[in-house]
Amino acid sequence: MASHTPEHAAGNTSSKMDKLTALCRRRGFIFQSSEIYGGINGFWDYGPLGVELKRNLKDAWWQDIVRCAPPGPDGQPIDMVGLDCTIIMNRKVWEASGHASGFNDPMVDDRESKQRFRADQLFGLYAGPHTGNSAADRAAVLAAVAGGIAPIISIIASTGGEAAEVLERQGKKLFKERNVPLQISEIAAEFVLLKERGEPRLGVLAAVPIDVLRGRPLEIPSPFTQKTGVLTEPRQFNLMFQTHTGAVQDDSSMAYLRPETAQGIFANFRNVTDTSRVKIPFGIAQIGKAFRNEVTPRNFTFRSREFEQMEIEFFIHPEQAAEWYRFWRDVRFKWWQSIGLTSANLQLREHDRDELAHYAREGAGTSDIEYRFPFTAPGFGELEGVAHRTDFDLRQHAQFSGLGDKLKYFDQQRNERYFPHVIEPSAGADRGTLAILCEAYQDDPGRPSGVVMKFHPRMAPIKAAIFPLVDKDGMPEIAGNIYNDLRKTWNVEMDVKQNIGKRYARMDEAGTPYCFTVDTQTLSDQTLTVRHRDTLAQERINVAEIRNFLSKKLEP
RNA sequence: GCGGGCGUAGCUCAGUGGUAGAGCGUCACGUUGCCAACGUGAAUGUCGAGAGUUCGAAUCUCUUCGCCCGCUCCA
């Protein structure tokens, strides 16, 4: 795998992505939203081919998750029901979920270097006394941090461990920029042994408290230059879109566009259990739009401000969390492979415990199913997150709605009332579509189009094309009959214009896996040629066999 | 949001103050008949947008919008 460089590893990454976006535009997969008005940043439209592709992805998900859910760990069929809830909900939903307060990350700017970072990712190196009594020294320096002393050096990191790594790697450079006569002699996790002018001191790496940052930003050294006096106070960036319900726009009518579909499922948990006879373990699935005011939408459709999610909330008894977490993680990874993401560009990555979201920190784990996009290579970008959300959301809604224990689930078999835990596989439909496009794209100088989209037949926007070799001698009529029959079941196209090579080339760019061509021989023996997109090979089959042929090729 | 780069036909680009162009693609007709072939013809432009300078702006200036790269964010 690693032995041969993927064609979109560093080097021609941008050119592959440029070619792909050009093809998406040219062939009608994806357009920029409101293009004739100059576009709008972070919003994308799906054209005639794109809408088929994305719909195939969502339909496959719905079929494989809701209508024909996989057997569970015990081999028994899984209980799964669908849901479709509104984008705008009572705003208390977002207070309960934590989005209203937690979804806007305070950001800090370095006024001098014009760089910005998240306030909660700022770590400081704090120095305290070194008496030799390590327990007392640690307590002393931690007390000093809590008391609000300024760090001597600052670092951007998401965890203390990462801060230690940065310090280890760049320690000398950081001290040089600060121009403090300090030396590091030892780093053990977040604790650091320092020497200041030969005098030993105990250092600790700790998050810079937000209230210190807010109150005295000028005393904190910039993580970029280690200069003081350049940082701004943390500022709020609300990532949720706001709107108003009703004609009068005041504070009381303010509402949010949902930033995730999950909360609609939690808010309907009781409705579903009351009406559908599902029993734990069971899942509720939903496909729908969500909206986030991303700081910087970029990388084609990868980070859009309006996007579509395919989410499952799977409700379980807390004791079964680990088992169901592993189950869904593996099922979802295999599913992406089953629809054509078969290369080493797809990977499953288990999160480190300390990078987990607030609701998942105590859980059985979180993992990402990731794809190596041309623009992330050699890194990966997230397609789907599988998280054990514990009972966080249901408990929050129980509290905020005032329903309390009434929102608990009564388990007949266990004779027990409890808040179920939740395993959440949450996939991005637009990101999935983009990964399928990236995976399918193949330069091929050996064919007339120069490029071919090798979609899995189940995902291909056009399943087959029907061509009369010549636009005469009764061939168009035969082709027309076949077309009219096939289109009752599949999205197929007929094309009579121009020479056959041009028509094959167009279908290569659209990623159509099979082309059926009616020729002179068809007139006498009822056979026609099937041209295979991936191999360019041709075979003859009987006209009456076409339905069988396609059914077999298109089954999951 | 900050810094850097870029916006001319569907695509790739030429055009640096004086009538908006080429190739490819698209479409029509003819011809051919299994991989963008050939001939003839046609359509297609708010030169990203707005303002300014000028007798005259695709070209110079300012503003703005969008795209790409970095920081940042994330399904």
XYZ file of C-alpha atoms (C1' of nucleotides) in Angstrom:
631
model
C 0.000 0.000 0.000
C 2.589 2.480 1.096
C 5.013 1.065 -1.448
C 3.483 2.880 -4.363
C 2.636 6.502 -4.057
C -1.071 7.141 -4.497
C -1.562 9.298 -7.531
C -2.932 12.068 -5.418
C -0.144 12.208 -2.902
C 1.693 15.494 -2.580
C 2.878 16.813 -5.900
C -0.021 16.753 -8.292
C -2.711 17.042 -5.623
C -4.018 20.387 -6.724
C -3.972 19.412 -10.353
C -6.044 16.296 -9.694
C -8.532 18.283 -7.642
C -8.604 21.016 -10.279
C -9.308 18.456 -12.960
C -11.994 16.823 -10.872
C -13.780 20.081 -10.053
C -13.578 21.062 -13.725
C -15.134 17.749 -14.711
C -17.847 18.136 -12.065
C -18.703 21.514 -13.513
C -18.436 20.468 -17.162
C -20.500 17.317 -16.868
C -23.063 18.683 -14.430
C -22.152 16.988 -11.165
C -21.648 20.047 -8.985
C -22.107 23.776 -9.564
C -21.386 26.704 -7.361
C -24.569 27.973 -5.758
C -26.025 31.194 -7.236
C -23.218 31.210 -9.758
C -24.791 33.809 -12.060
C -24.649 36.305 -9.191
C -21.018 35.601 -8.453
C -21.678 32.646 -6.185
C -21.858 32.414 -2.423
C -19.043 31.082 -0.347
C -19.579 27.615 1.095
C -22.727 26.627 -0.787
C -22.914 24.144 -3.663
C -25.573 22.814 -6.015
C -25.803 19.326 -7.469
C -26.438 19.178 -11.208
C -28.233 16.478 -13.187
C -25.503 13.868 -12.691
C -24.585 14.976 -9.179
C -28.100 14.688 -7.848
C -28.310 11.105 -9.115
C -24.980 10.255 -7.532
C -25.826 11.773 -4.167
C -29.288 10.236 -4.232
C -27.768 6.823 -4.929
C -25.554 7.274 -1.897
C -28.436 8.304 0.349
C -30.725 5.592 -1.025
C -28.062 2.937 -0.445
C -27.633 4.178 3.119
C -31.370 4.210 3.794
C -31.775 0.754 2.274
C -28.811 -0.783 4.108
C -29.439 0.959 7.434
C -33.189 1.394 7.832
C -35.038 -1.003 5.555
C -32.543 -3.839 5.640
C -30.417 -3.192 8.712
C -27.491 -5.546 9.168
C -27.707 -8.365 11.723
C -26.409 -7.369 15.143
C -23.508 -8.930 17.061
C -25.789 -11.800 18.104
C -26.845 -12.482 14.508
C -30.403 -11.249 15.145
C -31.916 -8.522 12.930
C -31.541 -5.005 14.266
C -34.520 -2.789 15.081
C -34.140 0.405 13.068
C -36.716 3.051 12.195
C -36.490 6.253 10.206
C -37.373 9.824 11.059
C -37.521 13.148 9.258
C -37.644 16.143 11.544
C -37.568 19.855 10.985
C -34.517 21.996 10.491
C -35.867 24.688 12.807
C -36.746 23.537 16.302
C -37.573 25.132 19.595
C -34.395 26.910 20.537
C -34.294 25.238 23.921
C -33.177 22.132 22.041
C -29.862 23.892 21.401
C -29.543 25.116 24.939
C -29.986 21.527 26.133
C -27.567 20.083 23.599
C -24.868 22.566 24.518
C -24.672 24.024 21.018
C -26.008 27.448 21.960
C -23.186 28.040 24.409
C -20.528 25.565 23.382
C -20.756 25.750 19.643
C -19.225 29.144 19.383
C -15.521 28.874 19.976
C -13.828 31.944 21.375
C -10.952 32.919 19.091
C -7.920 35.052 19.833
C -5.962 37.079 17.296
C -2.280 37.945 17.297
C -2.479 41.577 16.198
C 1.088 41.648 15.031
C 1.460 38.408 13.090
C -2.212 38.499 12.030
C -2.730 34.888 13.024
C -5.659 33.446 14.954
C -6.174 30.515 17.265
C -8.853 28.940 19.422
C -8.687 30.221 22.983
C -9.136 26.754 24.445
C -6.138 25.488 22.531
C -3.687 27.846 24.133
C -1.273 26.138 26.504
C 1.296 27.887 28.642
C 4.551 26.810 30.167
C 4.435 28.022 33.774
C 7.468 28.046 36.047
C 7.405 27.423 39.780
C 9.896 26.729 42.570
C 12.035 23.618 42.641
C 12.718 22.512 46.182
C 13.244 18.849 45.471
C 9.954 17.837 47.084
C 8.173 16.986 43.886
C 4.663 16.717 45.327
C 4.944 20.107 47.002
C 6.539 21.677 43.920
C 3.759 20.424 41.687
C 1.105 21.684 44.048
C 2.822 25.050 44.224
C 3.092 25.572 40.493
C -0.478 24.374 39.847
C -1.727 26.761 42.518
C 0.175 29.564 40.825
C -1.465 28.731 37.478
C -4.897 28.716 39.080
C -3.994 32.017 40.693
C -3.519 33.559 37.271
C 0.235 33.973 36.770
C 1.295 34.508 33.183
C 3.060 31.700 31.352
C 6.632 32.253 30.210
C 5.982 30.556 26.875
C 2.761 29.725 25.053
C 1.991 26.871 22.689
C -1.018 25.892 20.564
C -2.100 22.333 21.253
C -5.303 20.441 21.856
C -3.959 18.511 24.841
C -1.269 18.802 27.481
C 0.467 15.816 25.921
C 0.557 17.515 22.553
C 1.888 20.677 24.177
C 4.703 18.592 25.674
C 5.535 17.220 22.235
C 5.654 20.696 20.739
C 7.884 21.870 23.560
C 10.166 18.904 23.096
C 10.416 19.487 19.373
C 10.676 23.245 19.325
C 11.864 24.014 22.844
C 15.132 25.657 21.862
C 13.488 27.797 19.238
C 10.688 28.844 21.595
C 13.137 29.920 24.305
C 15.177 31.808 21.770
C 12.153 33.757 20.604
C 11.343 34.594 24.203
C 14.960 35.457 24.888
C 14.859 34.033 28.402
C 17.970 32.306 29.725
C 16.152 29.015 30.257
C 17.057 25.443 29.528
C 14.872 22.364 29.491
C 16.510 19.427 31.162
C 13.642 16.967 31.275
C 10.061 16.629 30.064
C 7.784 14.119 31.760
C 4.250 14.429 30.381
C 3.115 17.912 31.315
C 5.854 18.506 33.841
C 9.126 20.033 32.801
C 12.405 20.520 34.638
C 13.852 23.923 33.745
C 17.000 25.771 34.547
C 16.883 29.550 34.737
C 20.392 31.005 34.907
C 21.502 27.666 36.299
C 18.798 27.628 38.983
C 16.471 24.600 38.679
C 12.752 25.317 38.474
C 9.709 23.134 37.995
C 7.619 23.925 34.942
C 4.138 22.754 34.079
C 2.292 22.826 30.779
C -1.311 23.828 31.358
C -4.183 25.376 29.437
C -4.222 29.135 29.828
C -7.402 29.841 31.830
C -10.000 31.567 29.671
C -10.688 34.272 32.246
C -7.003 35.169 32.398
C -6.961 35.385 28.614
C -10.065 37.517 28.696
C -8.918 39.771 31.519
C -5.209 40.265 30.795
C -4.492 39.218 27.209
C -1.538 41.602 26.970
C 0.413 39.655 29.585
C 0.204 36.384 27.664
C 2.939 35.692 25.117
C 1.777 35.039 21.573
C 2.076 31.372 20.608
C 3.428 32.488 17.249
C 6.145 34.927 18.290
C 6.263 34.650 22.109
C 5.871 38.422 22.284
C 3.572 39.903 24.903
C 1.198 42.786 24.297
C -0.088 41.558 20.937
C -3.015 39.256 21.750
C -6.650 40.316 21.598
C -9.316 39.222 24.019
C -11.113 36.020 23.012
C -14.003 36.815 20.681
C -17.088 34.719 20.057
C -17.789 33.260 16.655
C -21.236 31.740 16.634
C -21.263 28.845 14.233
C -25.050 28.425 14.247
C -27.182 30.205 11.655
C -29.917 32.338 13.128
C -33.313 33.170 11.736
C -36.693 34.233 13.038
C -40.007 32.457 13.160
C -43.064 34.563 12.516
C -43.146 37.928 10.869
C -41.907 39.924 13.839
C -38.197 39.807 14.374
C -37.305 40.241 17.993
C -35.341 38.246 20.529
C -38.260 36.023 21.392
C -38.778 34.934 17.777
C -35.107 34.090 17.167
C -34.472 30.520 16.070
C -31.515 28.470 14.890
C -31.060 26.343 11.799
C -29.945 22.994 13.168
C -26.199 22.363 13.170
C -26.792 18.594 13.327
C -29.730 16.276 12.729
C -29.078 14.266 15.888
C -30.980 16.493 18.288
C -34.225 16.042 16.381
C -33.884 12.329 17.034
C -33.290 12.807 20.747
C -36.173 15.239 20.956
C -38.418 12.599 19.384
C -37.094 9.697 21.410
C -40.250 9.353 23.482
C -42.542 9.728 20.458
C -40.785 6.895 18.684
C -40.708 4.506 21.636
C -44.367 5.287 22.347
C -45.550 4.602 18.817
C -43.362 2.080 17.072
C -42.899 -0.929 19.381
C -39.124 -0.720 19.136
C -37.214 -2.277 22.015
C -33.697 -1.620 23.165
C -31.338 -2.131 21.454
C -32.760 -0.137 18.547
C -31.849 2.733 16.279
C -33.438 5.843 14.796
C -32.014 7.014 11.499
C -32.346 10.279 9.646
C -31.031 11.967 6.535
C -31.247 15.714 6.434
C -29.672 19.099 5.979
C -27.660 20.820 8.652
C -26.084 24.265 8.745
C -22.863 25.562 10.205
C -21.257 28.940 9.767
C -17.809 27.494 9.202
C -15.048 29.999 9.739
C -13.567 29.123 6.380
C -15.559 26.949 4.003
C -13.041 25.446 1.626
C -11.937 22.426 -0.351
C -14.851 22.229 -2.758
C -17.869 20.677 -1.029
C -15.815 19.248 1.852
C -16.586 22.037 4.279
C -19.890 23.530 3.202
C -22.054 25.783 5.294
C -25.174 23.918 4.225
C -24.653 20.173 4.140
C -26.477 16.907 4.497
C -25.992 14.319 7.210
C -26.897 10.653 7.434
C -27.161 9.935 11.133
C -28.037 6.974 13.303
C -28.707 7.234 17.011
C -28.555 3.702 18.333
C -30.014 3.268 21.808
C -28.590 0.591 24.088
C -28.275 -0.483 27.680
C -25.133 1.131 29.154
C -23.534 -2.249 29.794
C -23.600 -3.051 26.090
C -21.913 0.149 24.971
C -18.515 -1.300 24.144
C -19.948 -4.170 22.134
C -22.290 -1.973 20.068
C -19.673 0.693 19.588
C -17.279 -1.807 17.998
C -20.141 -3.277 15.998
C -21.196 0.018 14.394
C -17.644 1.189 13.841
C -16.865 -1.949 11.861
C -20.224 -2.127 10.037
C -19.943 1.465 8.874
C -16.357 1.094 7.726
C -17.252 -1.976 5.660
C -20.275 -0.153 4.236
C -18.162 2.592 2.732
C -15.976 -0.090 1.176
C -19.063 -1.839 -0.187
C -20.108 1.205 -2.188
C -16.753 1.539 -3.850
C -14.262 3.184 -1.482
C -12.004 0.166 -1.671
C -8.573 1.752 -1.876
C -6.113 2.436 0.910
C -7.426 5.996 0.796
C -10.156 4.882 3.209
C -9.138 4.337 6.795
C -10.629 3.783 10.214
C -9.053 5.853 12.950
C -9.712 5.461 16.640
C -9.554 8.785 18.502
C -7.212 9.337 21.358
C -9.215 9.744 24.500
C -8.231 13.350 25.024
C -9.422 14.593 21.617
C -12.981 13.454 22.281
C -15.987 15.731 22.218
C -17.380 16.848 25.554
C -20.220 14.338 25.481
C -18.088 11.345 24.538
C -15.182 11.678 26.930
C -16.485 9.074 29.363
C -17.631 6.684 26.658
C -16.486 3.490 25.035
C -14.698 5.403 22.315
C -14.933 7.493 19.170
C -13.550 6.747 15.772
C -13.508 8.445 12.430
C -13.904 6.845 9.064
C -11.611 8.969 6.975
C -10.747 9.427 3.337
C -7.494 10.660 1.910
C -8.784 13.422 -0.348
C -6.391 14.986 -2.854
C -6.503 18.189 -0.800
C -5.857 16.453 2.529
C -3.145 14.073 1.276
C -1.006 12.767 2.769
C -3.509 13.399 5.601
C -7.106 12.290 5.790
C -10.477 14.039 6.049
C -13.457 12.804 8.036
C -16.353 11.074 6.267
C -18.151 9.704 9.268
C -17.715 9.771 13.016
C -18.810 6.865 15.187
C -19.153 8.002 18.785
C -20.434 6.625 22.039
C -22.390 9.663 23.229
C -23.275 8.004 26.548
C -26.655 9.201 27.900
C -25.545 12.821 27.718
C -28.173 14.084 25.266
C -31.195 12.324 26.735
C -30.225 13.467 30.220
C -29.833 17.039 29.000
C -33.242 16.976 27.314
C -34.797 15.352 30.388
C -33.479 18.220 32.450
C -34.151 21.133 30.082
C -37.623 19.944 29.062
C -38.623 19.335 32.642
C -39.659 15.778 31.780
C -36.997 14.333 34.044
C -37.303 10.608 34.621
C -40.294 10.436 32.275
C -37.788 10.461 29.440
C -36.212 7.275 30.778
C -36.748 4.046 28.935
C -38.481 1.176 30.734
C -36.789 -2.111 29.919
C -39.337 -4.934 30.348
C -36.783 -7.685 30.172
C -34.469 -6.197 32.754
C -37.365 -4.686 34.704
C -35.248 -1.551 34.864
C -35.821 2.140 34.100
C -32.827 4.013 32.690
C -31.499 6.582 30.242
C -30.229 4.534 27.321
C -26.722 5.114 26.086
C -26.226 6.041 22.461
C -23.844 4.961 19.729
C -23.922 7.572 16.977
C -22.625 6.827 13.486
C -22.880 10.224 11.802
C -21.916 10.441 8.146
C -21.608 13.358 5.764
C -23.603 12.808 2.571
C -21.779 15.553 0.706
C -18.402 14.357 1.930
C -19.335 10.811 0.963
C -20.334 11.993 -2.489
C -17.067 13.886 -2.802
C -15.051 10.839 -1.713
C -16.864 8.718 -4.291
C -16.032 11.295 -6.959
C -12.367 11.382 -5.908
C -12.130 7.597 -5.762
C -13.795 7.205 -9.150
C -11.651 9.747 -10.977
C -8.982 8.107 -13.134
C -6.836 9.746 -15.755
C -6.515 7.409 -18.701
C -4.623 8.725 -21.696
C -5.410 5.416 -23.393
C -9.031 6.311 -23.995
C -10.543 9.110 -26.063
C -11.995 11.014 -23.128
C -8.633 10.978 -21.347
C -10.489 10.418 -18.101
C -12.936 7.888 -16.713
C -15.116 7.948 -13.619
C -15.022 4.422 -12.229
C -18.065 4.569 -9.977
C -19.303 1.428 -8.277
C -22.291 0.438 -10.452
C -24.634 0.956 -7.497
C -23.460 4.592 -7.213
C -23.191 5.413 -10.920
C -25.593 8.243 -11.867
C -26.378 6.587 -15.201
C -26.523 2.811 -14.988
C -26.361 2.121 -18.699
C -26.499 3.802 -22.084
C -28.234 2.429 -25.154
C -26.795 3.317 -28.545
C -27.857 2.472 -32.057
C -24.563 2.069 -33.866
C -26.083 3.879 -36.852
C -28.992 6.297 -36.857
C -30.857 4.290 -39.504
C -31.827 0.791 -40.667
C -34.251 0.307 -37.771
C -31.523 0.451 -35.137
C -32.863 3.585 -33.394
C -36.252 1.909 -33.038
C -34.786 -1.222 -31.440
C -32.640 0.905 -29.131
C -35.675 3.022 -28.277
C -37.666 -0.039 -27.220
C -34.856 -1.249 -24.991
C -34.474 2.227 -23.516
C -38.171 2.570 -22.760
C -38.172 -0.775 -21.018
C -35.027 -0.240 -18.923
C -35.899 3.273 -17.780
C -38.869 1.910 -15.838
C -36.328 0.430 -13.441
C -33.048 2.299 -13.826
C -31.665 5.656 -14.786
C -30.487 4.916 -18.323
C -29.788 7.104 -21.339
C -30.151 6.729 -25.046
C -27.929 8.637 -27.456
C -28.123 8.491 -31.247
C -26.038 11.529 -32.104
C -22.519 11.517 -33.538
C -20.084 8.677 -33.873
C -19.959 5.819 -31.421
C -16.543 6.758 -30.016
C -17.783 10.144 -28.924
C -20.741 8.586 -27.208
C -18.553 6.083 -25.347
C -16.228 8.903 -24.332
C -19.092 10.948 -22.914
C -20.268 7.960 -20.909
C -16.750 7.438 -19.535
C -16.819 10.954 -18.110
C -20.256 10.386 -16.628
C -19.059 7.092 -15.154
C -21.678 4.925 -16.858
C -20.583 1.326 -16.282
C -22.271 -0.322 -19.294
C -23.116 0.709 -22.845
C -25.412 -1.435 -24.974
C -24.940 -0.960 -28.712
C -27.456 -2.117 -31.298
C -25.679 -3.003 -34.560
C -26.410 -4.778 -37.846
C -26.120 -8.177 -36.215
C -28.891 -7.244 -33.780
C -31.286 -7.040 -36.708
C -30.768 -10.713 -37.479
C -30.006 -12.493 -34.164
C -31.333 -10.256 -31.344
C -27.902 -9.833 -29.727
C -26.083 -6.599 -28.991
C -22.731 -5.604 -27.600
C -22.095 -4.663 -23.979
C -19.157 -2.351 -23.589
C -17.587 -2.430 -20.125
C -16.424 0.935 -18.897
C -13.485 -0.231 -16.797
C -11.906 -2.696 -19.217
C -13.230 -1.402 -22.552
C -13.992 -5.076 -23.259
C -17.055 -5.969 -25.307
C -19.263 -9.009 -25.191
C -22.455 -9.946 -26.989
C -25.607 -10.775 -25.086
C -29.172 -11.361 -26.130
C -31.517 -8.399 -25.924
C -33.775 -10.457 -23.676
C -30.871 -10.909 -21.226
C -30.263 -7.193 -20.582
C -32.503 -6.943 -17.519
C -30.890 -9.970 -15.924
C -27.455 -8.683 -16.751
C -28.066 -5.279 -15.162
C -29.859 -6.646 -12.109
C -26.923 -8.873 -11.343
C -24.371 -6.111 -11.792
C -26.307 -3.584 -9.717
C -27.121 -5.610 -6.662
C -25.428 -4.377 -3.458
C -11.598 36.779 9.647
C -6.009 37.579 8.463
C -1.812 36.981 4.802
C -0.434 35.556 -0.361
C -2.044 34.295 -5.479
C -5.936 34.355 -9.278
C -10.842 35.876 -12.133
C -11.515 36.947 -20.583
C -16.745 31.681 -24.402
C -18.764 25.245 -21.413
C -13.031 24.078 -21.012
C -7.645 25.622 -21.923
C -5.823 30.191 -22.835
C -4.105 34.719 -26.151
C -5.126 39.843 -25.976
C -1.058 45.810 -21.360
C -5.342 52.232 -23.538
C -8.101 52.192 -29.861
C -13.728 47.134 -33.648
C -13.262 41.043 -27.897
C -10.044 36.344 -30.363
C -8.035 30.994 -31.097
C -8.127 25.750 -30.174
C -11.111 22.094 -28.044
C -16.056 21.057 -26.753
C -21.488 22.015 -27.969
C -25.395 22.229 -31.862
C -27.245 21.502 -37.186
C -26.651 19.180 -41.983
C -23.864 15.685 -44.903
C -20.716 11.467 -44.871
C -18.825 7.229 -42.168
C -20.143 2.997 -39.127
C -17.414 0.075 -32.431
C -13.988 4.169 -29.164
C -13.998 12.518 -28.870
C -12.843 10.488 -37.262
C -13.998 13.882 -41.718
C -16.497 18.139 -44.468
C -19.675 22.498 -44.251
C -22.127 25.782 -41.233
C -23.998 27.893 -36.485
C -24.666 29.426 -31.489
C -22.235 31.020 -27.202
C -19.089 36.754 -23.576
C -22.601 41.533 -17.606
C -13.926 40.464 -20.121
C -16.386 38.387 -11.904
C -19.277 43.064 -10.111
C -19.510 48.468 -8.879
C -17.309 53.187 -9.042
C -13.308 56.373 -10.796
C -9.347 58.316 -14.385
C -9.604 58.993 -19.854
C -11.970 61.382 -26.117
C -11.779 55.988 -25.421
C -10.823 50.737 -20.158
C -10.590 43.532 -20.682
C -6.037 46.673 -20.018
C -4.766 52.056 -15.183
C -6.873 53.261 -9.801
C -10.201 52.178 -5.699
C -14.005 49.147 -3.602
C -16.448 44.606 -3.589
C -17.643 39.325 -4.714
C -15.870 34.525 -5.822
C -11.923 30.787 -6.345
C -6.950 28.626 -4.870
C -2.872 28.190 -0.877
C -1.553 28.941 4.504
C -3.614 29.868 9.613
C -8.358 28.234 11.706
C -12.795 25.051 11.822
C -15.261 20.279 11.063
C -20.104 15.883 9.535
